[in-house]
Amino acid sequence: MNMSYEHYDTVRLNAISISEVARRLGENPRRAGVNQVCTCPWHEDRHPSLTLYERTDENRCHCFACGHGGSVIDFTMQHENWTFQEACRWLSSTFGILVHSGSWQSRQPTPKPAGKPAPQAIQSEYTYIPAEMLENLVSADNSLCQCMMQMFRSEAVENLVMEYQLGTYSMNGQDGYTIFPNIDTQGRICNLKVQHYDTDPESARFSHSDGHCLWLGKMWSKEGRLPAEAEFSSVCLFGEHLVPHYPAQTVALVESPKNALFGALQMPQYLWVATGNKGALKREVLLPLQGRDVIVIPDCDAVDDWAKTIATMADLANFIVSDFCRRKAPADQPKFDIADYIVQQKAETILADCNHP
Ligand SMILES: [Zn+2]
């Protein structure tokens, strides 16, 4: 059977900056007050009369000359005279937004529509990991959760396990690996990252296990549990699935999932999400944070790079970049991060309690 369908992430597509879309379609939007204007594709427009609204709560266009307007997808369809599917496909491929395909077999090329240039087909189709494969692995039995339970209430850690769907994995005769799922806003499991941590808080503090991680998606496709040709999306934040569930909460954005978890335990007033690595701080990854208040807390060694990157996305969300980790880092710890700080503070509190019973 080779049934295939494409599901476009229309929420994300409509969240792409409408002026950026207009620019990519050959328009030259210019500022008019707080908004921008470009020529209207709905009528013969010689002077720019289409207003592009990009305030935090809206991302759409409206023409005061002809009364037409709409969303990013509406604008793209009208501008290029494309169907809904063509517009979604072009937006997805141009802005790197994943398309969910209902088939694991390669898609037949779509016939070109007559009379207009066909948008380029998406090169890769992503496979999502079936929820049942994670379900049985969700638990607090991993070394990281055990470590966190030494510092925080077990119920708080167990709650975190359910929220972030943390799991436990055994391999190579070793137990207690932590599974960090990347679940997108639509609840699809993009991939599962596996890492090992020391249970002792003091050594966990210095174990920055970058590079020693493994992805279960790839491993399971090698083992034949998932299709051999499966491709997994990397455009997903750790904790992304929680973003729409807490629409009023300020988001705290960090690099490693471990930082997000320690942050969530210590400062639950924020909704903690993680990019997974330094280089993943990209517009397409941060789109689910559109319009939100976001505190960005880079690790000590990434403050300048992240501040520079975030400055190019000021239209996306209300970002504040904090140099907290750099200010708090001891001289001998260039990779100091928020989890290190929390562990350090906890250790000092416990020591103080021991000294002054
Ligand atoms: Zn118009």
Coordinates of C-alpha atoms and ligand atoms in Angstrom, one line a residue:
M1 CA 0.0 0.0 0.0
N2 CA 1.4 3.4 -0.9
M3 CA -1.2 5.8 0.5
S4 CA 0.3 9.1 1.2
Y5 CA -0.9 12.4 2.4
E6 CA 0.7 15.6 3.6
H7 CA -0.2 17.4 6.8
Y8 CA 0.9 21.0 7.0
D9 CA 1.6 22.7 10.2
T10 CA -0.7 25.7 9.4
V11 CA -0.3 27.2 12.9
R12 CA 3.5 27.5 12.4
L13 CA 3.1 28.6 8.7
N14 CA 0.7 31.4 9.7
A15 CA 3.2 32.4 12.4
I16 CA 6.1 33.1 10.0
S17 CA 6.7 36.8 9.9
I18 CA 4.3 38.1 7.1
S19 CA 6.8 40.9 6.0
E20 CA 9.5 38.2 5.6
V21 CA 7.1 36.1 3.5
A22 CA 6.3 39.2 1.4
R23 CA 10.0 39.9 1.0
R24 CA 10.7 36.3 -0.2
L25 CA 7.9 36.7 -2.7
G26 CA 9.6 39.7 -4.2
E27 CA 7.8 42.5 -2.4
N28 CA 9.7 45.4 -0.7
P29 CA 7.8 46.1 2.5
R30 CA 8.5 49.5 4.0
R31 CA 7.7 50.9 7.4
A32 CA 4.5 52.9 7.9
G33 CA 4.0 53.8 11.6
V34 CA 4.2 50.7 13.7
N35 CA 3.4 48.4 10.7
Q36 CA 4.8 47.8 7.3
V37 CA 3.1 48.2 3.9
C38 CA 3.6 46.5 0.5
T39 CA 1.6 46.3 -2.7
C40 CA -1.7 44.4 -2.5
P41 CA -2.0 41.2 -4.5
W42 CA -5.8 41.4 -4.4
H43 CA -6.1 44.4 -6.6
E44 CA -4.1 46.4 -9.2
D45 CA -2.0 48.3 -6.7
R46 CA 0.5 50.9 -7.8
H47 CA 1.1 52.4 -4.4
P48 CA 1.6 50.1 -1.5
S49 CA -1.7 49.9 0.3
L50 CA -1.5 46.5 1.9
T51 CA -0.8 46.8 5.7
L52 CA 1.2 44.1 7.3
Y53 CA 0.4 43.7 11.0
E54 CA 3.1 42.0 13.0
R55 CA 2.2 42.9 16.6
T56 CA 2.6 40.1 19.1
D57 CA -1.0 39.0 18.9
E58 CA -1.4 39.2 15.2
N59 CA 0.4 38.4 12.0
R60 CA -1.8 39.2 9.0
C61 CA -2.4 41.7 6.3
H62 CA -5.3 44.0 5.3
C63 CA -5.8 46.2 2.3
F64 CA -7.7 49.4 3.0
A65 CA -8.1 50.1 -0.7
C66 CA -10.0 46.9 -1.7
G67 CA -10.9 45.5 1.7
H68 CA -9.1 42.1 1.2
G69 CA -6.5 40.6 3.4
G70 CA -5.8 37.6 5.6
S71 CA -3.2 35.2 7.0
V72 CA 0.3 34.3 5.8
I73 CA -1.2 31.4 3.8
D74 CA -3.9 33.6 2.3
F75 CA -1.4 36.2 1.2
T76 CA 0.9 33.6 -0.3
M77 CA -1.9 31.9 -2.2
Q78 CA -3.2 35.2 -3.6
H79 CA 0.3 36.6 -4.4
E80 CA 1.4 33.6 -6.5
N81 CA -2.0 32.4 -7.5
W82 CA -1.4 29.1 -5.8
T83 CA -3.7 26.5 -4.3
F84 CA -3.7 26.1 -0.5
Q85 CA -1.5 23.0 -0.8
E86 CA 1.0 24.8 -3.1
A87 CA 1.3 27.7 -0.8
C88 CA 1.8 25.5 2.3
R89 CA 4.4 23.4 0.5
W90 CA 6.4 26.5 -0.6
L91 CA 6.2 28.1 2.9
S92 CA 7.2 24.8 4.6
S93 CA 10.2 24.3 2.4
T94 CA 11.3 27.9 2.3
F95 CA 11.1 28.4 6.1
G96 CA 12.1 24.9 7.1
I97 CA 8.9 23.8 8.7
L98 CA 8.2 20.1 8.9
V99 CA 5.5 18.4 6.9
H100 CA 3.9 15.4 8.3
S101 CA 3.5 12.7 5.7
G102 CA 1.1 9.9 6.3
S103 CA 3.2 7.4 4.5
W104 CA 6.6 5.9 5.2
Q105 CA 7.1 5.1 1.5
S106 CA 8.5 7.6 -0.8
R107 CA 5.9 10.0 -2.3
Q108 CA 5.1 10.1 -6.0
P109 CA 6.0 13.4 -7.5
T110 CA 3.0 15.7 -7.6
P111 CA 1.9 16.7 -11.1
K112 CA 2.8 20.3 -11.9
P113 CA -0.2 22.6 -12.0
A114 CA -0.6 24.1 -15.5
G115 CA 0.3 27.8 -16.1
K116 CA 2.2 28.6 -13.0
P117 CA 5.6 27.5 -11.5
A118 CA 5.2 24.6 -9.2
P119 CA 6.6 25.1 -5.7
Q120 CA 9.6 22.9 -4.9
A121 CA 8.6 19.6 -3.2
I122 CA 9.9 19.0 0.3
Q123 CA 13.1 16.9 0.1
S124 CA 12.7 15.1 3.4
E125 CA 9.7 13.6 5.0
Y126 CA 9.9 13.1 8.7
T127 CA 9.0 10.0 10.6
Y128 CA 7.5 10.4 14.1
I129 CA 8.1 7.9 16.8
P130 CA 4.8 6.1 17.7
A131 CA 3.7 7.2 21.2
E132 CA 3.4 3.5 22.3
M133 CA 7.2 3.2 21.9
L134 CA 7.8 5.9 24.5
E135 CA 4.9 5.1 26.8
N136 CA 6.4 2.1 28.4
L137 CA 9.7 3.9 29.0
V138 CA 8.4 6.9 30.9
S139 CA 9.7 6.7 34.4
A140 CA 11.8 8.4 37.1
D141 CA 14.2 5.4 37.4
N142 CA 17.0 7.1 35.5
S143 CA 20.1 8.5 37.1
L144 CA 19.2 12.2 36.4
C145 CA 15.8 12.0 38.1
Q146 CA 17.4 10.1 41.0
C147 CA 19.9 12.9 41.3
M148 CA 17.2 15.5 41.2
M149 CA 15.2 13.7 43.9
Q150 CA 18.2 14.1 46.3
M151 CA 17.7 17.9 46.0
F152 CA 14.0 18.4 45.4
R153 CA 10.7 16.8 46.5
S154 CA 10.1 13.4 44.7
E155 CA 6.5 14.6 43.8
A156 CA 8.0 17.6 42.0
V157 CA 10.4 15.4 40.1
E158 CA 7.6 12.9 39.3
N159 CA 5.4 15.7 38.0
L160 CA 8.3 16.8 35.8
V161 CA 8.6 13.2 34.4
M162 CA 4.9 13.3 33.4
E163 CA 5.0 16.9 31.9
Y164 CA 8.2 16.4 29.9
Q165 CA 7.5 12.6 29.3
L166 CA 11.0 11.7 30.6
G167 CA 12.0 8.1 30.3
T168 CA 14.6 5.6 31.4
Y169 CA 16.6 3.4 29.1
S170 CA 19.1 0.5 29.5
M171 CA 21.8 -0.4 27.0
N172 CA 25.2 -2.0 26.9
G173 CA 24.5 -3.6 30.2
Q174 CA 24.1 -0.2 31.9
D175 CA 20.8 1.0 33.4
G176 CA 19.5 4.4 34.2
Y177 CA 20.0 6.4 31.0
T178 CA 17.7 9.4 30.7
I179 CA 15.4 9.8 27.7
F180 CA 14.6 13.4 26.8
P181 CA 11.8 13.4 24.2
N182 CA 11.4 16.2 21.6
I183 CA 7.6 16.5 21.3
D184 CA 6.2 19.2 19.1
T185 CA 3.2 21.5 19.6
Q186 CA 1.0 18.9 17.8
G187 CA 2.1 16.2 20.2
R188 CA 4.2 14.3 17.7
I189 CA 7.4 12.7 19.0
C190 CA 10.2 14.0 16.7
N191 CA 13.0 12.1 18.4
L192 CA 14.2 10.8 21.7
K193 CA 17.6 11.8 23.1
V194 CA 19.4 9.5 25.5
Q195 CA 22.1 10.6 27.9
H196 CA 23.7 9.2 31.0
Y197 CA 24.3 11.3 34.2
D198 CA 25.9 10.6 37.5
T199 CA 23.5 10.2 40.4
D200 CA 25.7 12.1 42.7
P201 CA 24.7 15.8 42.5
E202 CA 28.3 17.0 43.0
S203 CA 29.6 15.1 40.0
A204 CA 26.5 15.7 38.0
R205 CA 27.3 19.3 38.4
F206 CA 30.5 18.9 36.4
S207 CA 29.3 16.4 33.9
H208 CA 28.5 18.2 30.7
S209 CA 27.8 15.1 28.6
D210 CA 27.6 16.9 25.3
G211 CA 28.7 14.6 22.6
H212 CA 27.9 11.5 24.6
C213 CA 24.3 11.4 23.6
L214 CA 22.4 9.0 21.4
W215 CA 19.2 9.3 19.4
L216 CA 16.7 6.5 19.8
G217 CA 15.0 7.3 16.4
K218 CA 18.2 6.4 14.5
M219 CA 19.0 3.5 16.7
W220 CA 15.6 2.0 16.4
S221 CA 15.6 2.3 12.6
K222 CA 19.0 0.5 12.5
E223 CA 17.4 -2.2 14.7
G224 CA 14.4 -2.5 12.4
R225 CA 11.9 -1.2 14.9
L226 CA 11.4 1.8 12.7
P227 CA 11.7 2.0 8.9
A228 CA 15.3 2.0 7.7
E229 CA 14.9 5.1 5.6
A230 CA 13.2 7.1 8.4
E231 CA 14.2 10.8 8.8
F232 CA 13.6 12.6 12.1
S233 CA 12.9 16.2 12.5
S234 CA 15.5 18.3 14.5
V235 CA 13.2 21.4 14.4
C236 CA 11.7 20.9 17.8
L237 CA 12.4 22.3 21.2
F238 CA 12.6 20.1 24.3
G239 CA 9.4 21.0 26.1
E240 CA 7.8 22.5 23.0
H241 CA 4.6 20.5 23.5
L242 CA 4.0 22.4 26.8
V243 CA 4.1 25.9 25.2
P244 CA 0.5 26.0 24.0
H245 CA -0.7 24.5 27.3
Y246 CA 0.6 27.5 29.3
P247 CA -0.3 30.5 27.1
A248 CA 0.2 33.1 29.9
Q249 CA 3.5 31.8 31.3
T250 CA 6.8 33.5 30.6
V251 CA 9.1 31.0 28.8
A252 CA 12.7 30.4 29.9
L253 CA 14.9 29.2 27.1
V254 CA 18.1 27.3 27.8
E255 CA 20.5 25.1 25.9
S256 CA 20.4 21.6 27.5
P257 CA 17.3 19.7 28.6
K258 CA 19.0 19.1 31.9
N259 CA 19.1 22.9 32.5
A260 CA 15.4 23.1 31.6
L261 CA 14.6 20.5 34.2
F262 CA 16.6 22.0 37.0
G263 CA 15.2 25.3 36.1
A264 CA 11.6 24.0 36.2
L265 CA 12.2 22.5 39.7
Q266 CA 13.9 25.7 41.1
M267 CA 11.8 28.3 39.3
P268 CA 8.5 26.8 38.4
Q269 CA 7.0 30.2 37.7
Y270 CA 8.6 29.9 34.2
L271 CA 7.9 27.4 31.5
W272 CA 11.3 25.9 30.7
V273 CA 12.3 24.8 27.2
A274 CA 15.6 23.8 25.6
T275 CA 17.2 24.0 22.2
G276 CA 19.2 20.8 22.8
N277 CA 22.5 22.4 21.5
K278 CA 24.1 25.8 20.9
G279 CA 23.6 25.7 17.1
A280 CA 19.9 25.0 17.3
L281 CA 19.0 28.5 18.2
K282 CA 17.3 29.2 14.9
R283 CA 14.2 31.1 13.8
E284 CA 12.4 27.9 12.6
V285 CA 13.0 26.2 16.0
L286 CA 11.8 29.2 18.0
L287 CA 8.6 29.8 16.0
P288 CA 6.4 28.1 18.6
L289 CA 7.4 30.9 21.0
Q290 CA 5.9 33.6 18.7
G291 CA 4.5 36.5 20.6
R292 CA 5.6 35.2 24.0
D293 CA 7.7 36.7 26.7
V294 CA 10.9 34.8 26.7
I295 CA 13.9 34.9 29.0
V296 CA 16.9 33.5 27.2
I297 CA 19.5 32.0 29.6
P298 CA 22.6 30.9 27.6
D299 CA 25.4 28.9 29.2
C300 CA 28.4 30.9 30.3
D301 CA 30.3 30.3 27.0
A302 CA 27.4 31.1 24.7
V303 CA 26.2 34.5 26.0
D304 CA 27.6 36.6 23.2
D305 CA 26.7 34.2 20.4
W306 CA 23.1 33.8 21.6
A307 CA 22.6 37.5 22.2
K308 CA 23.7 38.2 18.6
T309 CA 21.4 35.5 17.2
I310 CA 18.4 36.6 19.3
A311 CA 18.9 40.2 18.2
T312 CA 18.0 39.1 14.6
M313 CA 14.6 37.7 15.8
A314 CA 13.3 40.6 17.8
D315 CA 10.1 40.6 15.8
L316 CA 9.3 37.0 16.8
A317 CA 8.9 37.3 20.6
N318 CA 9.7 39.6 23.5
F319 CA 13.2 38.2 24.2
I320 CA 15.4 39.2 27.1
V321 CA 18.9 37.7 27.0
S322 CA 20.3 37.1 30.5
D323 CA 24.1 36.9 31.1
F324 CA 23.3 35.3 34.5
C325 CA 25.5 32.2 33.9
R326 CA 28.5 34.3 32.9
R327 CA 28.1 36.5 35.9
K328 CA 27.9 33.6 38.3
A329 CA 30.5 31.3 36.7
P330 CA 33.6 30.5 38.7
A331 CA 36.8 31.3 36.8
D332 CA 37.6 27.6 36.3
Q333 CA 34.2 26.7 34.8
P334 CA 33.9 28.2 31.3
K335 CA 30.8 25.9 30.6
F336 CA 28.9 26.9 33.8
D337 CA 25.2 26.7 33.3
I338 CA 22.0 27.3 35.2
A339 CA 21.9 23.7 36.4
D340 CA 25.4 24.1 37.8
Y341 CA 24.3 27.2 39.6
I342 CA 21.2 25.5 41.1
V343 CA 23.2 22.5 42.3
Q344 CA 25.8 24.9 43.8
Q345 CA 23.1 26.9 45.6
K346 CA 21.5 23.7 46.9
A347 CA 24.8 22.4 48.2
E348 CA 25.5 25.6 50.0
T349 CA 22.1 25.6 51.6
I350 CA 22.5 22.0 52.8
L351 CA 26.0 22.8 54.1
A352 CA 24.7 25.9 56.0
D353 CA 21.9 23.8 57.5
C354 CA 24.4 21.2 58.7
N355 CA 26.6 23.8 60.3
H356 CA 23.7 25.6 62.0
P357 CA 21.2 23.0 63.0
Ligands
ZN1 ZN -6.1 45.6 -2.2

